[in-house]
PDB file of C-alpha atoms in Angstrom:
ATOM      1  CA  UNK A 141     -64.124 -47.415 -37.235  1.00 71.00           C
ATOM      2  CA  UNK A 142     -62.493 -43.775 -37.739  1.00 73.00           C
ATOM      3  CA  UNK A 143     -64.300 -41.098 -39.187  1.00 73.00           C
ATOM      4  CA  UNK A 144     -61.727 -41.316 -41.816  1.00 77.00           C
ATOM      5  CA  UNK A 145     -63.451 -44.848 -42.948  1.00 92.00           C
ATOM      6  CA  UNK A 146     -66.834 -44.183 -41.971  1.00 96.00           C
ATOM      7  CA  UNK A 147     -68.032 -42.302 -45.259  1.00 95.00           C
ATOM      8  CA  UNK A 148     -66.428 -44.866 -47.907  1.00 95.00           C
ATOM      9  CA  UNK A 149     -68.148 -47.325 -45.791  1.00 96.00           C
ATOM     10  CA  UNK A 150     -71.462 -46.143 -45.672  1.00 97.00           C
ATOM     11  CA  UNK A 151     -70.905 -45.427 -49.692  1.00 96.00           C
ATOM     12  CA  UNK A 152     -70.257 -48.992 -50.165  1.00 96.00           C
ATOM     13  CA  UNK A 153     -72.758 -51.031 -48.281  1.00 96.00           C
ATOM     14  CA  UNK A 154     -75.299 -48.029 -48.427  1.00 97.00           C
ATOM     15  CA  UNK A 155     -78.045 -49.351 -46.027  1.00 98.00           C
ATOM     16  CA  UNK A 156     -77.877 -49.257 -41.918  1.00 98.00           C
ATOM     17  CA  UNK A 157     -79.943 -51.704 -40.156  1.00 98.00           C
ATOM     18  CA  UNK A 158     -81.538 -50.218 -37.148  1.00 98.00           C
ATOM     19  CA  UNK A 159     -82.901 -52.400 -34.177  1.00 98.00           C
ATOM     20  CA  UNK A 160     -84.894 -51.265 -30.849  1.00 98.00           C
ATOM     21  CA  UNK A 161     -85.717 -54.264 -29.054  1.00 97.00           C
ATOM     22  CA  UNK A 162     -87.964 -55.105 -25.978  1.00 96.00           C
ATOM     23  CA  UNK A 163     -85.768 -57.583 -24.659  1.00 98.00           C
ATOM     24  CA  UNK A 164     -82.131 -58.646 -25.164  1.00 98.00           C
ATOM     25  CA  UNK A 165     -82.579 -61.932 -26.738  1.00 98.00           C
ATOM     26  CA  UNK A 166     -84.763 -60.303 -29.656  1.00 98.00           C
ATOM     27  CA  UNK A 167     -82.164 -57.936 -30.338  1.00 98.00           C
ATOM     28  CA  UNK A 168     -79.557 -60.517 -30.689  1.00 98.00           C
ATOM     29  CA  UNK A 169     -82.095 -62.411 -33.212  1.00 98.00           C
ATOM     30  CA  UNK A 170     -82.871 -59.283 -35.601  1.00 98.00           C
ATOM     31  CA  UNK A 171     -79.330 -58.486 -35.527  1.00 98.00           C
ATOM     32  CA  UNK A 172     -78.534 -62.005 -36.861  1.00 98.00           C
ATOM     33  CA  UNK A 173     -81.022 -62.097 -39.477  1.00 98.00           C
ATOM     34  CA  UNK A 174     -80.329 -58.826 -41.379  1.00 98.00           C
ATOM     35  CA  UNK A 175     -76.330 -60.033 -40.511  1.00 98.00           C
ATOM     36  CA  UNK A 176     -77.282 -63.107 -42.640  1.00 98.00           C
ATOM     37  CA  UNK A 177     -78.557 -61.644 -45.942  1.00 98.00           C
ATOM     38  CA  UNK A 178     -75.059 -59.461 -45.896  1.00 98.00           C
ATOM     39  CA  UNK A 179     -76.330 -56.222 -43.795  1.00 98.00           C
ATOM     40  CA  UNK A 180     -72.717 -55.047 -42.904  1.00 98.00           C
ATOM     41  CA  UNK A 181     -73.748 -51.916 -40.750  1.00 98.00           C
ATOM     42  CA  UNK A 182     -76.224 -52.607 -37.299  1.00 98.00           C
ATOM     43  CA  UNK A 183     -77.494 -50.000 -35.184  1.00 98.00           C
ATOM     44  CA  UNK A 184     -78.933 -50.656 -31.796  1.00 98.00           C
ATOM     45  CA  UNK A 185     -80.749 -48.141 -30.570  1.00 98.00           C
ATOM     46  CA  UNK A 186     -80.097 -47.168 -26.939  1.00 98.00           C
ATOM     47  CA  UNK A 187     -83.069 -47.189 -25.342  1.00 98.00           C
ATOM     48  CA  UNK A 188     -83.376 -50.773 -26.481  1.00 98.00           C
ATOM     49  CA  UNK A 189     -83.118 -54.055 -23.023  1.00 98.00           C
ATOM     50  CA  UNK A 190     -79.716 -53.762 -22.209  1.00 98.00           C
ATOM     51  CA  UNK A 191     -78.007 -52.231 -25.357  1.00 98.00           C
ATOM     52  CA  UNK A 192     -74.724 -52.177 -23.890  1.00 98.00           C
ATOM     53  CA  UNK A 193     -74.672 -56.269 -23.349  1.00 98.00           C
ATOM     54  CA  UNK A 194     -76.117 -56.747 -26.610  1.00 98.00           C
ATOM     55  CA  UNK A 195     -73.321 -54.097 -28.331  1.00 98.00           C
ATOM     56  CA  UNK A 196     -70.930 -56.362 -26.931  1.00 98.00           C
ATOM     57  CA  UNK A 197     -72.224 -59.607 -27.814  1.00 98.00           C
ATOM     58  CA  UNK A 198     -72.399 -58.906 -31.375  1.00 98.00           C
ATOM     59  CA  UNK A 199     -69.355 -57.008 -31.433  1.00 98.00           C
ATOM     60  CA  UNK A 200     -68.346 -60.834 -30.530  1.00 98.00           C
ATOM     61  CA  UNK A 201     -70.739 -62.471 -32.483  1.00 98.00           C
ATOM     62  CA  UNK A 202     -70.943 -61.194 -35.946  1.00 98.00           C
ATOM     63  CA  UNK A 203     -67.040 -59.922 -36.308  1.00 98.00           C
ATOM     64  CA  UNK A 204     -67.501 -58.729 -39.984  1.00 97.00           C
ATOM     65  CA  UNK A 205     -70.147 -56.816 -39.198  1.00 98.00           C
ATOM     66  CA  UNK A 206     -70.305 -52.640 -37.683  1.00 97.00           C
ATOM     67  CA  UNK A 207     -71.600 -52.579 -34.935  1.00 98.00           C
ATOM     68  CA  UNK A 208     -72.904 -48.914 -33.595  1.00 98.00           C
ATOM     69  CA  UNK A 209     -75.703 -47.253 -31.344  1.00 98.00           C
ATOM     70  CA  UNK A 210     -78.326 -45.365 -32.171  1.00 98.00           C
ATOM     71  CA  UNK A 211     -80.854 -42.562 -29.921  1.00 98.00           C
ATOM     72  CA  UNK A 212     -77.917 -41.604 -28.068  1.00 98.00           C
ATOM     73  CA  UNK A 213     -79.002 -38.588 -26.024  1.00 98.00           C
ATOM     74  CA  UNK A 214     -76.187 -37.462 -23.648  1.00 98.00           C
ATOM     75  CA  UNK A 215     -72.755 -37.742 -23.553  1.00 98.00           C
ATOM     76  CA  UNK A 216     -72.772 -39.973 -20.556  1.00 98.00           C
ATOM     77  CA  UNK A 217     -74.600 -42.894 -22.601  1.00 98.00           C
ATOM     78  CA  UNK A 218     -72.218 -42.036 -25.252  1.00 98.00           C
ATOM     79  CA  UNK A 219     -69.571 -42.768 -23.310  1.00 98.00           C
ATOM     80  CA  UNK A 220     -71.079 -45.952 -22.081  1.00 98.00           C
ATOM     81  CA  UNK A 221     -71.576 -47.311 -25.791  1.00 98.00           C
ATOM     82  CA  UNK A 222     -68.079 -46.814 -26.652  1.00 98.00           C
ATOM     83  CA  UNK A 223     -66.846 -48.478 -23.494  1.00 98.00           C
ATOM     84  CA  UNK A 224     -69.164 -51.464 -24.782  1.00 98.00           C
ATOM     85  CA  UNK A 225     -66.928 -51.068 -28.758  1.00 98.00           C
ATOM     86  CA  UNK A 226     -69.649 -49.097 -30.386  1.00 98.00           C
ATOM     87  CA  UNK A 227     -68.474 -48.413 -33.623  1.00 97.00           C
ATOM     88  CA  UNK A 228     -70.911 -45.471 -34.904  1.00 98.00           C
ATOM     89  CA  UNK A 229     -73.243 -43.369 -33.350  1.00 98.00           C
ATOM     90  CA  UNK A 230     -76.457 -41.943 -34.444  1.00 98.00           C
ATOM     91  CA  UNK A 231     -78.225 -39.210 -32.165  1.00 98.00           C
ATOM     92  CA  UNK A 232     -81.900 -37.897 -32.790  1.00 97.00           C
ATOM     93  CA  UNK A 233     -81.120 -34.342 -32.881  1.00 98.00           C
ATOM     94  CA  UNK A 234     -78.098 -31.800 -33.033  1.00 98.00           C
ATOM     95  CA  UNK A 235     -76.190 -31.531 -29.728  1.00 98.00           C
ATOM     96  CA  UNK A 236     -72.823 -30.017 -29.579  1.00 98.00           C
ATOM     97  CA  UNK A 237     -71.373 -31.579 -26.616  1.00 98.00           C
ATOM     98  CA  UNK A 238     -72.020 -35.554 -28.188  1.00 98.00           C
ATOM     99  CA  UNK A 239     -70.333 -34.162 -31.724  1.00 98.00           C
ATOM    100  CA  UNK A 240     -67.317 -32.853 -29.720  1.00 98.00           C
ATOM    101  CA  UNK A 241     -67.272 -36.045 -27.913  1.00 98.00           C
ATOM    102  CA  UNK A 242     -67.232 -38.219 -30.149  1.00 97.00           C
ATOM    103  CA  UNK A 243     -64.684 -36.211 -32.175  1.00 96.00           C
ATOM    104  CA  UNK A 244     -62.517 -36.360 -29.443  1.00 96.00           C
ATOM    105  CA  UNK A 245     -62.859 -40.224 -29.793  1.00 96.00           C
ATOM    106  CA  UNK A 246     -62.928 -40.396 -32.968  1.00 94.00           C
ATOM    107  CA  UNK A 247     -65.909 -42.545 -33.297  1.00 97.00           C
ATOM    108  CA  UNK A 248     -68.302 -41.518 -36.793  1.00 98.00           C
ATOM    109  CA  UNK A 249     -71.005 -39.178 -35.073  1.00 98.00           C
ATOM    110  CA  UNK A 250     -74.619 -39.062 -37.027  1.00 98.00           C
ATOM    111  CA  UNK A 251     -76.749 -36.405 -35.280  1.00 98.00           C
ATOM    112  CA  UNK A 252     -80.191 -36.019 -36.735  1.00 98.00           C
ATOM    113  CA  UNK A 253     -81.373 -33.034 -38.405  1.00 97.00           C
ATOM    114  CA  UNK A 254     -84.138 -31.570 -40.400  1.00 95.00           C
ATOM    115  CA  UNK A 255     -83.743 -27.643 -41.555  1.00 96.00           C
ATOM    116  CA  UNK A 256     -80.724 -26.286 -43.299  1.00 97.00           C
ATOM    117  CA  UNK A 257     -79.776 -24.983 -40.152  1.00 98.00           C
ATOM    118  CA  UNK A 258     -79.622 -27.595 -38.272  1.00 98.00           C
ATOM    119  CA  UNK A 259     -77.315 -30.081 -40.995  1.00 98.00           C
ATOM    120  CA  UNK A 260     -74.720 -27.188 -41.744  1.00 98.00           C
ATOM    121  CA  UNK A 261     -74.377 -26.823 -37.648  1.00 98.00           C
ATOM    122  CA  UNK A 262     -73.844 -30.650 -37.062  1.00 98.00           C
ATOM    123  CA  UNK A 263     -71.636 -30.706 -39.769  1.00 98.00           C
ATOM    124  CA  UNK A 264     -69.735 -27.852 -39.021  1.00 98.00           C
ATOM    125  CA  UNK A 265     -69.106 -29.189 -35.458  1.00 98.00           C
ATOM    126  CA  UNK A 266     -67.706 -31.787 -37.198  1.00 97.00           C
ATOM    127  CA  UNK A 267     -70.525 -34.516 -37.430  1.00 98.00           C
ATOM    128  CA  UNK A 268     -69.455 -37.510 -39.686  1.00 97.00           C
ATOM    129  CA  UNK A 269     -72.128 -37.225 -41.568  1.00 98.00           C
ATOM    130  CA  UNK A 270     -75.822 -35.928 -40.726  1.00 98.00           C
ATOM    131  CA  UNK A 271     -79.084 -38.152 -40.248  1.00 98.00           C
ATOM    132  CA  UNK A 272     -81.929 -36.646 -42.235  1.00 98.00           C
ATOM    133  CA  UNK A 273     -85.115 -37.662 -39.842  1.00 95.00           C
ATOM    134  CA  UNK A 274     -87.916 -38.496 -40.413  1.00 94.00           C
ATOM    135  CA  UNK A 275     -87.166 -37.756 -43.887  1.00 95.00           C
ATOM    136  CA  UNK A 276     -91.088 -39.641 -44.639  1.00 93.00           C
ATOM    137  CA  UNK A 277     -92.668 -36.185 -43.285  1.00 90.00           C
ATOM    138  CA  UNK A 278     -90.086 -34.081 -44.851  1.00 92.00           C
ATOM    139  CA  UNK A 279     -91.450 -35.204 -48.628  1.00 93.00           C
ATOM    140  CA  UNK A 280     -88.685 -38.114 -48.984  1.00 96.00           C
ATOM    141  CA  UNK A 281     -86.543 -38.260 -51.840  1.00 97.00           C
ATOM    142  CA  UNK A 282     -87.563 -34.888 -53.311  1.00 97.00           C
ATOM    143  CA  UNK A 283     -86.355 -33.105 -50.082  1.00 97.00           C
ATOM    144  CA  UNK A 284     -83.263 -35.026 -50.225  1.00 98.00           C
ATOM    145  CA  UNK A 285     -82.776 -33.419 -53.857  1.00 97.00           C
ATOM    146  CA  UNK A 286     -83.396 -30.075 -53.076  1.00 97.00           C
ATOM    147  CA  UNK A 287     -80.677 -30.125 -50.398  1.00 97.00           C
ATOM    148  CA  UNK A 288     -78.194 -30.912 -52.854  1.00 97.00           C
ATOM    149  CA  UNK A 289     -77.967 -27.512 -54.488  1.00 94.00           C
ATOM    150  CA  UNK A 290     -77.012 -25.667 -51.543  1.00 96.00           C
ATOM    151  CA  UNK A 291     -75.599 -28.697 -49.113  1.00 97.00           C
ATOM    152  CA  UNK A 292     -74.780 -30.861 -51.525  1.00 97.00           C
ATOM    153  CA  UNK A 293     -71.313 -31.294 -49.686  1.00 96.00           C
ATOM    154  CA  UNK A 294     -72.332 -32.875 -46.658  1.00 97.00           C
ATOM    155  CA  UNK A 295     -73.484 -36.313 -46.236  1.00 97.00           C
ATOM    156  CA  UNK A 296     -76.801 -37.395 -46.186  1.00 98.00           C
ATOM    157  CA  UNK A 297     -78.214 -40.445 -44.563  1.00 98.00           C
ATOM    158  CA  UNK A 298     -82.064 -40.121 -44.375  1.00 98.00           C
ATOM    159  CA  UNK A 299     -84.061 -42.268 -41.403  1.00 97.00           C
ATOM    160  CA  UNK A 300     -87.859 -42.715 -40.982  1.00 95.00           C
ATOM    161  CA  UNK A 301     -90.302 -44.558 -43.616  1.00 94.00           C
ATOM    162  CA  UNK A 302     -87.212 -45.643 -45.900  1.00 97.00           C
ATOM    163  CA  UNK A 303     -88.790 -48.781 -47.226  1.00 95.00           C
ATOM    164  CA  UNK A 304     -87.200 -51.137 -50.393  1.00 91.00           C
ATOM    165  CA  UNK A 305     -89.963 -48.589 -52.501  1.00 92.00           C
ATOM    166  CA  UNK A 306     -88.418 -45.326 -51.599  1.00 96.00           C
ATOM    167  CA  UNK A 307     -84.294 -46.607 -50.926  1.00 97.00           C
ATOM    168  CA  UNK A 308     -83.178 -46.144 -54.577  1.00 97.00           C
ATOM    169  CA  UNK A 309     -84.747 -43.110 -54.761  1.00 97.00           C
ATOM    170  CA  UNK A 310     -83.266 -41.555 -51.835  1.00 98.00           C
ATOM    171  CA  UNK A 311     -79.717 -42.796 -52.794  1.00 98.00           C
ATOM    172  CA  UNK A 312     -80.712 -41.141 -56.558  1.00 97.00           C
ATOM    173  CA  UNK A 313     -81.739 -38.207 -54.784  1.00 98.00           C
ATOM    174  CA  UNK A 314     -78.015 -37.828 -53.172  1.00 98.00           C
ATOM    175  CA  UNK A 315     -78.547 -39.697 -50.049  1.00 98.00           C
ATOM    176  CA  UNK A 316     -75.093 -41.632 -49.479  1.00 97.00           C
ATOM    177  CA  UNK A 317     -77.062 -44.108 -47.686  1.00 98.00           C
ATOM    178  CA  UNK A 318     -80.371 -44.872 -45.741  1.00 98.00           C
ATOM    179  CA  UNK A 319     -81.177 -46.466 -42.043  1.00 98.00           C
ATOM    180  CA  UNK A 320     -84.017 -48.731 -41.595  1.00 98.00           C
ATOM    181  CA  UNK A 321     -86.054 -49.862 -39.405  1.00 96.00           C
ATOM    182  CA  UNK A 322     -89.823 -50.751 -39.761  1.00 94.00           C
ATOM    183  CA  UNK A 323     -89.408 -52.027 -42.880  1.00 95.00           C
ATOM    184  CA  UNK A 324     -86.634 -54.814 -42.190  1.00 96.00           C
ATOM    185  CA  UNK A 325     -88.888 -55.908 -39.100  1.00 97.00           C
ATOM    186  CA  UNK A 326     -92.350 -56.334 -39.678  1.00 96.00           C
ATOM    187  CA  UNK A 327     -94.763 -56.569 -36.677  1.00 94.00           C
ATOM    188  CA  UNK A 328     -95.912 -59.917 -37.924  1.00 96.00           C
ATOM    189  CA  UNK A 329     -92.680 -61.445 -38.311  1.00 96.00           C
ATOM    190  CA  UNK A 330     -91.224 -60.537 -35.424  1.00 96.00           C
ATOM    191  CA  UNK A 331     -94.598 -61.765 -33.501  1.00 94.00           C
ATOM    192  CA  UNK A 332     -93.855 -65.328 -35.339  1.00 96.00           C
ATOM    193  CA  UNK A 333     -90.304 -64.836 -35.071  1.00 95.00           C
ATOM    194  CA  UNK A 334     -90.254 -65.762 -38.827  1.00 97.00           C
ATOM    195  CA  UNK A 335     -86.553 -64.738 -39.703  1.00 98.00           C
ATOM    196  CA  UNK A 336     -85.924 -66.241 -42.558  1.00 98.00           C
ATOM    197  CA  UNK A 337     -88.452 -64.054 -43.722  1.00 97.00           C
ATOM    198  CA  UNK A 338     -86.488 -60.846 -42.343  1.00 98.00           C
ATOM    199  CA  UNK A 339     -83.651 -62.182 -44.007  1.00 98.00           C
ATOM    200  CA  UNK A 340     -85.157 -62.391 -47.224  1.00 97.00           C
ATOM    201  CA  UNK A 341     -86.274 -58.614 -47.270  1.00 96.00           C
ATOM    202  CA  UNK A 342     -82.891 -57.777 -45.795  1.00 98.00           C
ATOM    203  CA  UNK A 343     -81.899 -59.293 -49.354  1.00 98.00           C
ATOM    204  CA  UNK A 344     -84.065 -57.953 -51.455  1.00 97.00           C
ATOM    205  CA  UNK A 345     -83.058 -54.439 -50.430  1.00 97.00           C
ATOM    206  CA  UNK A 346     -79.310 -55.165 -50.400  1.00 97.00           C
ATOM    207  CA  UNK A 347     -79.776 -56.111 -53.986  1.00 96.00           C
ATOM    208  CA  UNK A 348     -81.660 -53.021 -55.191  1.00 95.00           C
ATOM    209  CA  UNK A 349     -79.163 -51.084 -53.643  1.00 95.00           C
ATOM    210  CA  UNK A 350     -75.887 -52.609 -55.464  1.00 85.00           C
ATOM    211  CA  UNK A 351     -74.879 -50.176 -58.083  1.00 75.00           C
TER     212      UNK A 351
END
């Protein structure tokens, strides 16, 4: 995906599925099960068993779906994930060298960022959009809205305690989408390996997102 596409693709689908996994098999099952109730953009977080293999194996495996990485922290690993066909990447914090990177391969780069500081320098070294995280702490959707005045030009895609309760209002708020996590994979269910039941709140949240 270009950086071109990334923005009226986040704008469309509007949620990001984000999976860290203990082992490679159970990363391969929670991407499956959000895949299933229509969750078009995955993230697998890099520090996640074997992240490469399991980019590559649902690059193969779920070929309408984005596939991207998530928690990248040096260039090196970003390098790695885009050898395995990443499609996105989403970094923790603000680091120059990954933006310039992944400019240079023109893969969508998502660095995370809290002050107004930190956004306007990830976006001005040409970040695809910026990650607000953990936007929870931050005050949610009413810090989302007062960033609008001032910022209200770059894109917005709060992480951390976005639950089906607080997505709409974060979107409201000028968010052009949210990542979760938590929320999509429940302790319990992922314990019982109940994924129908992942599924189903993958669904519920895709529908209170639609316009």
């Amino acid at each position: 995906m270009t950086q071109i596409c990334w923005l009226k693709t986040v704008r469309h689908h509007r949620a990001i599925g984000m999976i860290r996994a203990s082992e490679l098999a159970l990363g391969f099952r929670m991407a499956e099960a959000i895949a299933q109730a229509g969750m078009m953009l995955i993230e697998i977080a890099w520090n996640s068993d074997q992240a490469a293999t399991l980019v590559t194996q649902l690059r193969e495996a779920l070929p309408d779906c984005q596939i991207g990485v998530g928690t990248i922290m040096t260039v090196d690993q970003l390098r790695v994930a885009i050898a395995a066909g990443a499609q996105f990447c989403f970094c923790p914090h603000v680091n120059l060298d990954i933006i310039q990177a992944a400019v240079a391969n023109d893969i969508p780069i998502i660095p995370g960022a809290l002050s107004p500081t930190e956004i306007v320098t990830a976006w001005q070294a040409g970040a695809s959009s910026v990650k607000i995280f953990p936007v929870a702490t931050m005050g949610g959707s009413q810090y989302i809205q007062s960033l609008q005045g001032p910022l209200g030009h770059i894109p917005l895609i709060p992480t951390g305690g976005v639950t089906l309760e607080n997505a709409v209002a974060l979107i409201e708020a000028g968010a052009v989408g949210v990542g979760l996590s938590s929320y999509l994979f429940p302790k319990g269910a992922l314990q019982a390996g109940d994924w129908p039941a992942i599924t189903r709140r993958t669904e519920q949240l895709l529908q209170q997102l639609q316009p």
